[in-house]
Short mmCIF file of C-alpha atoms in Angstrom, two decimals:
data_model
loop_
_atom_site.label_atom_id
_atom_site.label_comp_id
_atom_site.label_asym_id
_atom_site.label_seq_id
_atom_site.Cartn_x
_atom_site.Cartn_y
_atom_site.Cartn_z
CA MET A 23 29.39 -22.69 -8.91
CA VAL A 24 26.47 -20.33 -8.22
CA TYR A 25 24.48 -21.39 -5.18
CA GLN A 26 20.70 -20.93 -5.41
CA PRO A 27 17.77 -21.79 -3.14
CA ALA A 28 16.28 -25.25 -3.52
CA SER A 29 13.93 -25.66 -6.46
CA GLY A 30 10.48 -24.35 -5.58
CA ALA A 31 11.72 -22.10 -2.75
CA ARG A 32 12.77 -18.46 -2.63
CA ASP A 33 14.66 -16.17 -0.30
CA LEU A 34 13.07 -13.14 1.36
CA LEU A 35 15.43 -10.20 1.63
CA PRO A 36 15.06 -7.65 4.47
CA LEU A 37 12.73 -5.34 2.52
CA ASP A 38 10.62 -8.34 1.41
CA VAL A 39 10.34 -9.34 5.06
CA GLU A 40 9.20 -5.83 6.06
CA LYS A 41 6.47 -5.93 3.42
CA LYS A 42 5.37 -9.41 4.44
CA ARG A 43 5.29 -8.38 8.10
CA TRP A 44 3.22 -5.29 7.23
CA ILE A 45 0.52 -7.57 5.83
CA GLU A 46 0.75 -10.14 8.61
CA ASP A 47 0.67 -7.53 11.39
CA ARG A 48 -2.55 -6.00 10.08
CA LEU A 49 -4.20 -9.38 9.69
CA GLN A 50 -3.11 -10.34 13.19
CA GLN A 51 -4.66 -7.18 14.63
CA VAL A 52 -7.98 -8.11 13.02
CA PHE A 53 -7.78 -11.68 14.32
CA HIS A 54 -7.16 -10.38 17.83
CA ARG A 55 -10.10 -7.97 17.63
CA TRP A 56 -12.39 -10.85 16.74
CA GLY A 57 -11.17 -12.91 19.73
CA TYR A 58 -8.89 -15.36 17.90
CA HIS A 59 -5.69 -16.77 19.44
CA ARG A 60 -2.60 -17.94 17.59
CA ILE A 61 -1.74 -21.61 17.28
CA ILE A 62 1.53 -23.02 15.90
CA THR A 63 1.58 -26.62 14.68
CA SER A 64 4.37 -28.83 13.45
CA THR A 65 5.71 -28.25 9.94
CA LEU A 66 6.39 -31.98 9.73
CA GLU A 67 3.47 -34.38 10.14
CA ARG A 68 2.65 -38.02 9.63
CA MET A 69 1.18 -38.69 6.19
CA ASP A 70 -2.05 -40.10 7.62
CA THR A 71 -2.59 -36.77 9.40
CA LEU A 72 -1.81 -34.69 6.32
CA MET A 73 -4.03 -36.69 3.99
CA ALA A 74 -7.08 -36.21 6.26
CA GLY A 75 -8.75 -39.49 5.40
CA GLU A 76 -7.81 -39.27 1.70
CA ALA A 77 -9.38 -35.80 1.42
CA ILE A 78 -5.95 -34.48 0.41
CA GLN A 79 -4.23 -36.20 -2.48
CA ARG A 80 -0.98 -37.96 -1.61
CA GLN A 81 0.79 -36.50 -4.66
CA MET A 82 0.14 -32.98 -3.32
CA VAL A 83 2.32 -33.68 -0.26
CA ILE A 84 6.11 -33.29 -0.31
CA GLN A 85 7.22 -36.48 1.46
CA LEU A 86 10.42 -36.94 3.43
CA GLN A 87 12.58 -39.99 3.88
CA ASN A 88 12.39 -41.51 7.33
CA GLY A 89 14.25 -44.53 8.66
CA GLU A 90 11.34 -45.49 10.93
CA ASP A 91 7.95 -46.88 9.98
CA ASP A 92 6.07 -43.56 9.95
CA GLU A 93 5.59 -41.86 6.59
CA LEU A 94 6.29 -38.15 7.02
CA GLY A 95 5.49 -35.09 4.93
CA LEU A 96 5.50 -31.29 4.94
CA ARG A 97 2.08 -29.78 5.58
CA PRO A 98 0.28 -28.70 2.36
CA GLU A 99 -2.27 -26.74 4.42
CA LEU A 100 -2.94 -25.97 8.09
CA THR A 101 -6.48 -27.14 8.82
CA ALA A 102 -5.72 -30.86 9.16
CA SER A 103 -2.78 -30.17 11.49
CA ILE A 104 -4.87 -27.84 13.65
CA ALA A 105 -7.70 -30.40 13.78
CA ARG A 106 -5.22 -33.05 14.95
CA THR A 107 -3.77 -30.70 17.56
CA VAL A 108 -7.11 -29.63 19.02
CA VAL A 109 -8.55 -33.10 19.53
CA THR A 110 -5.31 -34.65 20.85
CA ARG A 111 -3.80 -31.77 22.84
CA MET A 112 -6.84 -29.71 23.88
CA ALA A 113 -9.18 -32.43 25.11
CA ASN A 114 -10.57 -30.27 27.93
CA ALA A 115 -11.06 -27.16 25.81
CA THR A 116 -14.37 -25.34 25.92
CA TYR A 117 -16.02 -24.50 22.62
CA PRO A 118 -16.14 -22.56 20.45
CA GLN A 119 -12.37 -22.31 19.95
CA ARG A 120 -11.19 -19.37 17.85
CA LEU A 121 -7.69 -20.02 16.49
CA TYR A 122 -5.52 -18.29 13.91
CA TYR A 123 -2.24 -19.12 12.21
CA ASN A 124 0.50 -17.45 10.23
CA ALA A 125 2.76 -20.06 8.68
CA ASN A 126 4.36 -21.59 5.61
CA VAL A 127 2.89 -24.53 3.70
CA PHE A 128 4.42 -26.79 1.05
CA ARG A 129 2.79 -28.26 -2.05
CA ARG A 130 4.28 -30.45 -4.73
CA THR A 131 3.74 -29.13 -8.25
CA TRP A 132 4.26 -30.83 -11.59
CA GLU A 133 4.24 -27.89 -13.98
CA SER A 134 7.11 -27.83 -16.45
CA ARG A 135 8.03 -24.23 -15.70
CA HIS A 136 11.49 -24.05 -14.09
CA ASN A 137 11.62 -23.52 -10.33
CA ARG A 138 7.84 -23.58 -9.89
CA GLN A 139 7.10 -22.37 -6.35
CA GLN A 140 6.36 -25.09 -3.79
CA GLU A 141 6.59 -23.10 -0.53
CA PHE A 142 3.87 -20.59 0.31
CA TYR A 143 2.88 -18.36 3.22
CA GLN A 144 -0.65 -18.25 4.59
CA ALA A 145 -2.57 -16.53 7.37
CA GLY A 146 -6.00 -17.71 8.40
CA VAL A 147 -8.42 -18.83 11.09
CA GLU A 148 -10.27 -21.90 12.28
CA LEU A 149 -13.53 -21.54 14.24
CA LEU A 150 -14.10 -24.89 15.96
CA GLY A 151 -17.06 -26.27 17.88
CA ALA A 152 -19.75 -24.10 16.30
CA GLY A 153 -22.02 -24.79 13.36
CA GLY A 154 -24.93 -22.94 11.84
CA LEU A 155 -25.72 -19.54 10.42
CA LEU A 156 -23.90 -17.27 12.86
CA ALA A 157 -20.60 -19.19 12.75
CA ASN A 158 -20.67 -19.19 8.94
CA ALA A 159 -21.44 -15.48 8.86
CA GLU A 160 -18.70 -14.67 11.39
CA VAL A 161 -15.98 -16.26 9.28
CA LEU A 162 -17.12 -14.61 6.05
CA LEU A 163 -17.44 -11.18 7.67
CA LEU A 164 -14.01 -11.71 9.26
CA VAL A 165 -12.60 -12.19 5.74
CA ALA A 166 -14.11 -8.85 4.76
CA ASP A 167 -12.62 -7.16 7.83
CA CYS A 168 -9.17 -8.58 7.00
CA LEU A 169 -9.19 -7.20 3.47
CA ALA A 170 -10.53 -3.86 4.65
CA ALA A 171 -7.61 -3.63 7.11
CA LEU A 172 -5.25 -4.06 4.14
CA GLY A 173 -7.03 -1.34 2.19
CA LEU A 174 -8.37 -3.74 -0.45
CA ARG A 175 -11.74 -2.75 -1.84
CA GLN A 176 -11.97 -4.36 -5.29
CA TRP A 177 -12.72 -7.99 -4.53
CA HIS A 178 -15.66 -10.34 -4.42
CA LEU A 179 -16.62 -13.57 -2.70
CA ILE A 180 -17.61 -16.72 -4.58
CA LEU A 181 -19.79 -18.82 -2.29
CA GLY A 182 -20.69 -22.47 -2.81
CA GLU A 183 -22.11 -25.28 -0.69
CA ALA A 184 -20.20 -28.56 -0.83
CA GLY A 185 -22.97 -30.52 0.89
CA ILE A 186 -25.57 -29.45 -1.66
CA THR A 187 -23.21 -30.04 -4.60
CA ARG A 188 -22.23 -33.49 -3.30
CA SER A 189 -25.84 -34.52 -2.71
CA LEU A 190 -26.86 -33.36 -6.19
CA LEU A 191 -24.09 -35.54 -7.61
CA SER A 192 -25.47 -38.59 -5.79
CA ALA A 193 -28.23 -38.86 -8.42
CA PHE A 194 -25.65 -39.90 -11.04
CA PRO A 195 -24.42 -43.51 -11.48
CA ALA A 196 -21.61 -44.30 -9.03
CA ASN A 197 -19.16 -45.12 -11.83
CA LEU A 198 -19.71 -41.68 -13.44
CA GLN A 199 -19.88 -39.43 -10.37
CA ASP A 200 -16.17 -38.58 -10.36
CA LYS A 201 -16.26 -37.70 -14.07
CA VAL A 202 -19.35 -35.53 -13.63
CA ARG A 203 -17.79 -33.90 -10.57
CA SER A 204 -14.59 -33.13 -12.48
CA ALA A 205 -16.51 -31.78 -15.47
CA ILE A 206 -18.56 -29.47 -13.26
CA ALA A 207 -15.45 -28.31 -11.36
CA HIS A 208 -13.77 -27.39 -14.67
CA LEU A 209 -16.98 -26.08 -16.34
CA ASP A 210 -16.45 -28.71 -19.01
CA ARG A 211 -19.67 -28.85 -21.08
CA ILE A 212 -18.15 -31.10 -23.73
CA THR A 213 -17.59 -33.93 -21.26
CA ILE A 214 -21.13 -33.54 -19.88
CA ASP A 215 -22.51 -33.78 -23.43
CA THR A 216 -20.49 -36.93 -24.22
CA LEU A 217 -20.92 -38.97 -21.02
CA PRO A 218 -23.36 -41.93 -21.23
CA LEU A 219 -26.16 -40.24 -19.27
CA SER A 220 -29.93 -40.31 -19.61
CA ASP A 221 -31.56 -37.15 -20.93
CA LYS A 222 -32.85 -36.35 -17.44
CA LEU A 223 -29.41 -36.70 -15.82
CA ARG A 224 -27.71 -34.79 -18.64
CA ASP A 225 -30.16 -31.92 -18.10
CA ARG A 226 -29.44 -32.09 -14.37
CA ALA A 227 -25.67 -31.88 -15.02
CA ARG A 228 -26.18 -28.90 -17.35
CA ILE A 229 -28.24 -27.12 -14.70
CA MET A 230 -25.49 -27.79 -12.14
CA LEU A 231 -22.96 -26.24 -14.51
CA ASP A 232 -25.08 -23.08 -14.59
CA LEU A 233 -25.62 -22.74 -10.84
CA ARG A 234 -23.44 -19.63 -10.73
CA GLY A 235 -24.33 -15.95 -10.66
CA PRO A 236 -26.54 -13.58 -8.65
CA SER A 237 -27.78 -15.35 -5.54
CA ALA A 238 -31.49 -14.98 -6.28
CA ASP A 239 -31.10 -16.57 -9.72
CA VAL A 240 -28.99 -19.48 -8.46
CA LEU A 241 -31.30 -20.22 -5.53
CA GLN A 242 -34.27 -20.23 -7.90
CA LYS A 243 -32.51 -22.65 -10.30
CA VAL A 244 -31.45 -25.09 -7.60
CA SER A 245 -34.93 -25.01 -6.06
CA SER A 246 -36.33 -26.10 -9.44
CA LEU A 247 -34.49 -29.41 -9.15
CA ASP A 248 -36.08 -32.49 -7.63
CA LEU A 249 -34.81 -32.05 -4.07
CA ASP A 250 -35.37 -34.24 -1.03
CA GLU A 251 -36.14 -32.81 2.42
CA GLU A 252 -32.49 -32.68 3.50
CA GLN A 253 -31.46 -30.89 0.31
CA ARG A 254 -34.27 -28.35 0.68
CA GLU A 255 -33.15 -27.65 4.26
CA ALA A 256 -29.57 -27.08 3.07
CA VAL A 257 -30.79 -24.70 0.35
CA ASN A 258 -32.89 -22.79 2.89
CA ASN A 259 -29.90 -22.51 5.24
CA LEU A 260 -27.79 -21.18 2.37
CA LYS A 261 -30.54 -18.67 1.53
CA SER A 262 -30.56 -17.42 5.13
CA LEU A 263 -26.79 -16.95 5.06
CA VAL A 264 -26.91 -15.08 1.76
CA GLU A 265 -29.64 -12.77 3.08
CA LEU A 266 -27.60 -11.99 6.20
CA LEU A 267 -24.43 -11.30 4.21
CA GLU A 268 -26.20 -9.13 1.66
CA SER A 269 -27.82 -7.12 4.45
CA GLU A 270 -24.33 -6.28 5.75
CA LYS A 271 -23.27 -4.99 2.29
CA LYS A 272 -19.59 -5.70 2.99
CA PHE A 273 -18.68 -7.24 -0.38
CA PRO A 274 -20.11 -8.37 -3.73
CA LEU A 275 -21.31 -11.96 -3.58
CA ILE A 276 -21.49 -14.54 -6.37
CA LEU A 277 -23.27 -17.78 -5.58
CA ASP A 278 -21.64 -20.79 -7.28
CA LEU A 279 -22.92 -24.30 -6.55
CA SER A 280 -20.50 -25.66 -9.15
CA LEU A 281 -17.60 -24.56 -6.89
CA ILE A 282 -15.67 -27.71 -5.98
CA GLN A 283 -12.42 -27.43 -4.02
CA THR A 284 -9.35 -29.61 -4.63
CA ILE A 285 -9.31 -30.55 -0.94
CA ASP A 286 -12.30 -32.79 -0.30
CA TYR A 287 -13.03 -32.56 3.44
CA TYR A 288 -15.58 -29.74 3.11
CA THR A 289 -19.14 -30.58 4.16
CA GLY A 290 -20.92 -27.21 3.99
CA ILE A 291 -20.24 -23.78 2.60
CA VAL A 292 -17.06 -23.30 0.56
CA PHE A 293 -15.77 -20.00 -0.74
CA GLU A 294 -13.06 -18.18 -2.65
CA VAL A 295 -11.87 -14.60 -2.23
CA VAL A 296 -11.14 -13.17 -5.68
CA ASN A 297 -9.40 -9.93 -6.63
CA ASP A 298 -11.18 -7.70 -9.18
CA THR A 299 -8.37 -5.40 -10.30
CA GLU A 300 -6.52 -7.58 -12.82
CA SER A 301 -7.53 -8.86 -16.23
CA GLN A 302 -6.93 -12.37 -14.90
CA ALA A 303 -8.70 -13.05 -11.62
CA ARG A 304 -6.38 -13.80 -8.72
CA VAL A 305 -7.65 -16.02 -5.88
CA LEU A 306 -6.53 -14.36 -2.63
CA GLY A 307 -7.83 -17.05 -0.29
CA ARG A 308 -10.13 -20.03 0.21
CA GLY A 309 -12.10 -21.65 2.97
CA GLY A 310 -15.15 -23.58 4.01
CA ARG A 311 -16.97 -25.71 6.56
CA TYR A 312 -15.67 -29.15 7.58
CA ASP A 313 -17.89 -30.82 10.17
CA GLN A 314 -16.40 -34.32 9.97
CA LEU A 315 -12.66 -33.59 9.81
CA LEU A 316 -11.95 -33.44 13.55
CA GLY A 317 -13.66 -36.80 14.02
CA LEU A 318 -10.87 -38.44 11.99
CA TYR A 319 -8.38 -37.58 14.74
CA HIS A 320 -10.62 -37.80 17.81
CA PRO A 321 -9.88 -40.85 20.03
CA GLN A 322 -13.60 -41.68 20.19
CA GLY A 323 -14.34 -40.51 16.65
CA GLU A 324 -16.43 -37.58 17.89
CA ASN A 325 -17.27 -35.06 15.20
CA ILE A 326 -16.73 -31.42 16.13
CA PRO A 327 -17.94 -28.78 13.64
CA GLY A 328 -15.40 -26.41 12.12
CA ILE A 329 -15.06 -23.66 9.57
CA GLY A 330 -12.10 -21.56 8.49
CA PHE A 331 -10.16 -19.85 5.74
CA GLY A 332 -6.61 -19.19 4.61
CA LEU A 333 -5.37 -16.05 2.85
CA ASN A 334 -2.39 -16.27 0.49
CA ILE A 335 0.25 -13.79 1.67
CA GLU A 336 2.13 -13.73 -1.66
CA ASP A 337 -1.02 -12.96 -3.65
CA LEU A 338 -1.95 -10.17 -1.24
CA TYR A 339 1.64 -8.91 -1.54
CA GLN A 340 1.41 -8.74 -5.34
CA ILE A 341 -1.90 -6.86 -5.25
CA LEU A 342 -0.67 -4.38 -2.62
CA LEU A 343 2.56 -3.60 -4.50
CA SER A 344 0.65 -1.28 -6.83
CA THR A 345 -0.98 0.64 -3.96
CA GLN A 346 2.26 2.00 -2.43
CA GLN A 347 0.98 1.02 1.02
CA LEU A 348 3.77 -1.47 1.67
CA PRO A 349 7.05 -0.27 3.22
CA GLN A 350 9.41 1.08 0.57
CA VAL A 351 12.60 0.87 2.66
CA THR A 352 13.82 -1.14 5.62
CA PRO A 353 13.60 0.76 8.93
CA ALA A 354 16.67 2.88 9.65
CA SER A 355 18.53 2.67 12.94
CA ASN A 356 17.93 5.60 15.27
CA TRP A 357 21.47 5.75 16.68
CA LEU A 358 25.02 4.89 15.78
CA VAL A 359 27.15 4.62 18.93
CA VAL A 360 30.89 5.15 18.34
CA PRO A 361 33.63 4.54 20.92
CA GLU A 362 36.18 7.34 20.39
CA THR A 363 39.05 5.09 21.53
CA ALA A 364 39.57 1.42 22.36
CA SER A 365 39.31 2.32 26.04
CA ALA A 366 35.78 3.57 25.39
CA ASN A 367 34.51 0.23 24.01
CA ALA A 368 32.88 -0.95 27.24
CA PRO A 369 31.25 2.45 27.97
CA ALA A 370 29.97 2.51 24.36
CA PHE A 371 28.23 -0.86 24.76
CA ALA A 372 26.78 0.32 28.08
CA TYR A 373 25.45 3.54 26.49
CA ALA A 374 23.97 1.62 23.55
CA GLN A 375 22.16 -0.69 25.96
CA LYS A 376 20.78 2.31 27.86
CA LEU A 377 19.30 3.59 24.60
CA ARG A 378 17.83 0.17 23.75
CA ASP A 379 16.16 -0.03 27.17
CA SER A 380 13.87 2.85 26.23
CA THR A 381 10.14 2.18 26.60
CA HIS A 382 9.81 2.71 22.83
CA LEU A 383 11.58 0.64 20.19
CA VAL A 384 14.95 2.22 19.51
CA ARG A 385 17.27 0.72 16.92
CA VAL A 386 20.89 1.17 17.98
CA GLU A 387 24.05 0.11 16.12
CA ILE A 388 27.58 -0.02 17.48
CA ASP A 389 30.34 1.14 15.16
CA LEU A 390 32.70 -1.80 14.76
CA GLY A 391 35.83 0.22 14.06
CA GLY A 392 38.25 0.41 11.17
CA ARG A 393 37.19 3.75 9.67
CA ASP A 394 37.73 7.43 10.35
CA ALA A 395 35.16 10.01 11.46
CA ASP A 396 34.25 11.11 7.93
CA ALA A 397 33.65 7.51 6.84
CA ILE A 398 31.52 6.91 9.94
CA ARG A 399 29.39 9.96 9.14
CA GLN A 400 29.00 8.86 5.51
CA TYR A 401 27.94 5.38 6.61
CA ALA A 402 25.30 6.92 8.91
CA ARG A 403 23.98 9.13 6.09
CA ASP A 404 23.87 6.20 3.67
CA ARG A 405 21.84 4.20 6.19
CA SER A 406 19.60 7.17 7.17
CA ILE A 407 20.74 6.97 10.80
CA ALA A 408 19.52 10.09 12.55
CA GLN A 409 22.06 10.51 15.35
CA ILE A 410 25.62 9.55 16.26
CA ALA A 411 26.75 9.26 19.88
CA TRP A 412 30.53 9.63 20.19
CA ILE A 413 31.45 7.97 23.51
CA LYS A 414 34.38 9.10 25.59
CA VAL A 415 36.43 6.94 28.00
CA ASP A 416 34.36 8.14 30.97
CA GLY A 417 31.15 7.09 29.18
CA SER A 418 29.93 10.61 28.47
CA PRO A 419 28.40 11.04 24.98
CA LYS A 420 28.84 13.74 22.39
CA ILE A 421 25.62 13.76 20.35
CA GLU A 422 25.75 14.63 16.65
CA SER A 423 22.52 14.99 14.70
CA LEU A 424 22.63 14.26 10.97
CA ARG A 425 19.25 15.77 10.17
#
C-alpha cells in the first residue's frame, strides 16, 4: 500500500518550506513596519462562529464530528475568528487595533478533479476600530507595500463597494434580488435579459453589469442612476478614496461595482489583487470592509468597524517561481562536528553547543558515527557543509575547511 496525504492536502518538503518562509518573512517585515501585531486564533471553531451570521455558507466549511452538542468546523478564513477573539478576549483594548496573521485555512470543494486542494495558507491583516477614508487607504496601500516587498510589479487592484452594490440591488423585487445579484456577480447578461423585470429595472441591471473600468467612467455611470442621499454619500466617499489612491500612483486601479464576494459580511469597499503576468488572471488576495461583523460576537451587540485582507501564499509562490527570487536550495549547515573516538563523544557535543551559542545563527551537525573519514568528508561535500571539526578526547578541535 502506498500512503499518501489526505485528499485535498499536500506535504511541504524542506525546500518548499524555505520558499514559503521567504514569502512570509518579507510580508511579516512589512506588517511590523506598519505597526501590526500577530494574532493566532484557533484552527477549530464552533460553526456559529465560522458562519458569521450566515455570511459564510455552511457547505464551505469542513465540519468535524463531535460527541457534544457544539457543531465544530475548520476555519475557512481568518476574519470571523479574529473578530470573535477581539470582542471576547480583548474587551479592554484601545482602538484602532492593528493585527496580522499567517495561518492555514480549510475550504470544502466539490470539483470532480481528483485530490482538489482544500487546505490553503494565507497571510493578512485586520484593522479594527477605525472607519473612513484613511483606514481604507491604509489597508490598500499596505497591500501595495506587501507586493513591492516581494518584488511583484505587474498587478492591479479591482475595487468595488459592497454597500453601494447592495443598495442598488434593493430596487429589485425581493424574490428576484438573489438572482440579479448572482447574474451580476457572474456577468451573466443572458439571465438579466430573461428575468421578469420591468424595462426600467432591466436597464438598471444592465448598467450595474457595466459598472467596471476606469474609475472616472464608472463613477460617472453610477452617478447617472437614481440615487438617494445615502447612496450619493457612499459614491462620494468612494470617489475620495479613488482620488487619494490615484494620487499615490502605487498600482493600476480598476473600479468594479459589479464585484460581489462569495463571503457576504462586507459592508463597504471590497477588492481583489490580480496578477497581470499570465494569460489567465490569478487572484493573489482579497479583502474589504466589514462594519457589522464584530457586533455578531460582542456581548452587547456593539458594532466595531473593521477592514482587512488576506493574501494567498500558494498563488504568490507560483508567481514568484519564475522570478528566481525564491531560495533554490535548503540552507547548508556551517559545521560538521566529528568525535575522533567514542571517548570524544561528550567533548564533541560540548564543542557543537559552543558553536551554536554564537550570536549569529550557526547550523551545526554532529556526525553520528558508522563511517570512515573519507565518507565523512564526502557527506560534508554533498551537503555543502563548509567546515569539519574533528574533536579529540581532550576536547581540542582540528578544523578542516572544505572550501
